[in-house]
CSV table of N, CA and C in Angstrom, one decimal:
chain,number,residue,atom,x,y,z
A,1,MET,N,80.2,108.4,99.6
A,1,MET,CA,80.8,107.5,98.7
A,1,MET,C,81.0,106.2,99.4
A,2,THR,N,80.7,105.0,98.8
A,2,THR,CA,80.9,103.7,99.4
A,2,THR,C,82.0,103.0,98.6
A,3,PHE,N,82.9,102.3,99.4
A,3,PHE,CA,84.0,101.5,98.8
A,3,PHE,C,83.8,100.1,99.3
A,4,ALA,N,83.7,99.1,98.3
A,4,ALA,CA,83.6,97.7,98.6
A,4,ALA,C,85.0,97.2,98.2
A,5,MET,N,85.7,96.6,99.1
A,5,MET,CA,87.1,96.2,98.9
A,5,MET,C,87.4,94.8,99.2
A,6,THR,N,88.2,94.1,98.4
A,6,THR,CA,88.7,92.8,98.8
A,6,THR,C,90.2,92.8,98.6
A,7,HIS,N,90.9,92.0,99.3
A,7,HIS,CA,92.3,91.8,99.2
A,7,HIS,C,92.6,90.3,99.5
A,8,GLN,N,93.4,89.7,98.7
A,8,GLN,CA,93.8,88.3,98.9
A,8,GLN,C,95.3,88.3,98.9
A,9,GLY,N,95.8,88.4,100.1
A,9,GLY,CA,97.3,88.4,100.3
A,9,GLY,C,97.6,88.2,101.7
A,10,ASP,N,98.9,88.1,102.0
A,10,ASP,CA,99.4,87.9,103.3
A,10,ASP,C,100.0,89.1,104.0
A,11,GLY,N,100.1,90.2,103.2
A,11,GLY,CA,100.7,91.4,103.7
A,11,GLY,C,99.7,92.5,103.9
A,12,ASN,N,100.3,93.7,104.1
A,12,ASN,CA,99.5,94.9,104.3
A,12,ASN,C,98.7,95.3,103.1
A,13,VAL,N,97.6,95.9,103.3
A,13,VAL,CA,96.8,96.5,102.3
A,13,VAL,C,96.3,97.9,102.8
A,14,ARG,N,96.6,98.9,102.0
A,14,ARG,CA,96.2,100.3,102.4
A,14,ARG,C,95.6,101.0,101.2
A,15,MET,N,94.5,101.7,101.5
A,15,MET,CA,93.9,102.5,100.4
A,15,MET,C,93.6,103.9,101.0
A,16,THR,N,94.0,104.9,100.2
A,16,THR,CA,93.7,106.3,100.6
A,16,THR,C,93.0,106.9,99.4
A,17,VAL,N,92.2,107.9,99.6
A,17,VAL,CA,91.6,108.7,98.6
A,17,VAL,C,92.3,110.0,98.5
A,18,LEU,N,92.7,110.4,97.3
A,18,LEU,CA,93.5,111.6,97.0
A,18,LEU,C,92.6,112.6,96.3
A,19,ASP,N,92.7,113.9,96.5
A,19,ASP,CA,91.9,114.9,95.8
A,19,ASP,C,92.6,115.1,94.4
A,20,GLU,N,92.1,116.0,93.6
A,20,GLU,CA,92.6,116.1,92.2
A,20,GLU,C,94.0,116.7,92.2
A,21,THR,N,94.5,117.3,93.3
A,21,THR,CA,95.8,117.8,93.4
A,21,THR,C,96.8,116.7,93.9
A,22,GLY,N,96.3,115.6,94.3
A,22,GLY,CA,97.2,114.5,94.8
A,22,GLY,C,97.3,114.5,96.3
A,23,ARG,N,96.6,115.4,97.0
A,23,ARG,CA,96.6,115.5,98.4
A,23,ARG,C,95.7,114.5,99.1
A,24,ARG,N,96.0,114.0,100.2
A,24,ARG,CA,95.2,113.0,100.9
A,24,ARG,C,93.9,113.6,101.3
A,25,ALA,N,92.8,113.0,100.9
A,25,ALA,CA,91.4,113.5,101.2
A,25,ALA,C,90.9,112.7,102.4
A,26,THR,N,91.2,111.4,102.4
A,26,THR,CA,90.8,110.5,103.6
A,26,THR,C,91.5,109.2,103.4
A,27,GLY,N,91.6,108.5,104.5
A,27,GLY,CA,92.1,107.1,104.5
A,27,GLY,C,90.9,106.2,104.6
A,28,VAL,N,90.9,105.2,103.8
A,28,VAL,CA,89.7,104.3,103.8
A,28,VAL,C,90.0,102.9,104.4
A,29,LEU,N,91.2,102.4,104.2
A,29,LEU,CA,91.6,101.1,104.7
A,29,LEU,C,93.0,101.0,105.0
A,30,ASN,N,93.3,100.4,106.1
A,30,ASN,CA,94.7,100.0,106.5
A,30,ASN,C,94.6,98.7,107.3
A,31,ASP,N,94.9,97.6,106.7
A,31,ASP,CA,94.7,96.3,107.3
A,31,ASP,C,95.8,95.3,106.9
A,32,ARG,N,95.8,94.2,107.4
A,32,ARG,CA,96.7,93.1,107.1
A,32,ARG,C,95.9,91.9,106.6
A,33,ASN,N,96.6,91.1,105.8
A,33,ASN,CA,96.1,89.8,105.3
A,33,ASN,C,94.8,90.0,104.5
A,34,ALA,N,94.0,88.9,104.4
A,34,ALA,CA,92.8,88.9,103.5
A,34,ALA,C,91.7,89.9,104.1
A,35,VAL,N,91.1,90.6,103.2
A,35,VAL,CA,90.1,91.6,103.6
A,35,VAL,C,88.9,91.5,102.6
A,36,ASP,N,87.7,91.6,103.2
A,36,ASP,CA,86.4,91.7,102.4
A,36,ASP,C,85.5,92.6,103.2
A,37,THR,N,85.5,93.9,102.8
A,37,THR,CA,84.8,94.9,103.6
A,37,THR,C,84.2,96.0,102.8
A,38,THR,N,83.2,96.6,103.3
A,38,THR,CA,82.6,97.8,102.7
A,38,THR,C,82.7,99.0,103.7
A,39,THR,N,83.1,100.1,103.3
A,39,THR,CA,83.2,101.3,104.1
A,39,THR,C,82.7,102.5,103.4
A,40,ARG,N,82.3,103.5,104.2
A,40,ARG,CA,81.8,104.8,103.6
A,40,ARG,C,82.6,105.9,104.0
A,41,ALA,N,82.8,106.9,103.1
A,41,ALA,CA,83.5,108.1,103.3
A,41,ALA,C,82.7,109.3,102.8
A,42,GLU,N,82.6,110.3,103.6
A,42,GLU,CA,81.9,111.6,103.2
A,42,GLU,C,82.9,112.5,102.5
A,43,LEU,N,82.6,112.6,101.2
A,43,LEU,CA,83.5,113.5,100.3
A,43,LEU,C,82.6,114.5,99.6
A,44,SER,N,83.1,115.7,99.4
A,44,SER,CA,82.5,116.7,98.6
A,44,SER,C,82.5,116.3,97.1
A,45,PRO,N,81.6,116.8,96.3
A,45,PRO,CA,81.7,116.5,94.9
A,45,PRO,C,83.0,116.9,94.3
A,46,GLY,N,83.5,116.1,93.4
A,46,GLY,CA,84.8,116.4,92.8
A,46,GLY,C,85.5,115.3,92.1
A,47,ILE,N,86.7,115.4,91.8
A,47,ILE,CA,87.5,114.4,91.1
A,47,ILE,C,88.5,113.8,92.2
A,48,TYR,N,88.5,112.5,92.3
A,48,TYR,CA,89.3,111.8,93.3
A,48,TYR,C,90.1,110.7,92.6
A,49,LEU,N,91.2,110.4,93.2
A,49,LEU,CA,92.1,109.3,92.8
A,49,LEU,C,92.2,108.3,94.0
A,50,LEU,N,92.3,107.0,93.7
A,50,LEU,CA,92.5,106.0,94.7
A,50,LEU,C,94.0,105.6,94.7
A,51,ASN,N,94.6,105.6,95.9
A,51,ASN,CA,96.0,105.1,96.0
A,51,ASN,C,95.9,103.8,96.8
A,52,VAL,N,96.2,102.7,96.1
A,52,VAL,CA,96.2,101.4,96.7
A,52,VAL,C,97.6,100.8,96.8
A,53,ARG,N,97.9,100.3,98.0
A,53,ARG,CA,99.2,99.6,98.2
A,53,ARG,C,98.8,98.3,98.8
A,54,ALA,N,99.2,97.2,98.1
A,54,ALA,CA,98.7,95.9,98.5
A,54,ALA,C,99.8,94.8,98.2
A,55,ALA,N,99.9,93.9,99.0
A,55,ALA,CA,100.8,92.7,98.8
A,55,ALA,C,99.9,91.5,98.4
A,56,GLY,N,99.3,91.6,97.2
A,56,GLY,CA,98.4,90.6,96.7
A,56,GLY,C,97.4,91.2,95.8
A,57,GLN,N,96.5,90.3,95.3
A,57,GLN,CA,95.4,90.8,94.5
A,57,GLN,C,94.4,91.5,95.2
A,58,TRP,N,93.8,92.6,94.6
A,58,TRP,CA,92.8,93.4,95.3
A,58,TRP,C,91.7,93.9,94.3
A,59,THR,N,90.6,94.2,94.8
A,59,THR,CA,89.5,94.8,94.0
A,59,THR,C,88.9,95.9,94.8
A,60,VAL,N,88.4,96.9,94.1
A,60,VAL,CA,87.6,98.0,94.7
A,60,VAL,C,86.4,98.4,93.8
A,61,GLU,N,85.2,98.5,94.4
A,61,GLU,CA,84.1,98.9,93.7
A,61,GLU,C,83.6,100.2,94.4
A,62,VAL,N,83.4,101.3,93.6
A,62,VAL,CA,83.1,102.6,94.2
A,62,VAL,C,81.6,103.0,93.8
A,63,GLU,N,80.8,103.4,94.7
A,63,GLU,CA,79.5,103.8,94.4
A,63,GLU,C,79.3,105.2,95.1
């Protein structure tokens, strides 16, 4: 799974992927200030949730 993320802010931005029970499956991003990045995570087929904490506007595209 590929995650393309942007963040426009001065503070911390963190994104984790949670499984369908709400448990952490993997951490994808933990950074500060403005971000424009793409990262890949190996995940088994299933239902997942994104938990994003950001001090500013953000976007995520998942493929």
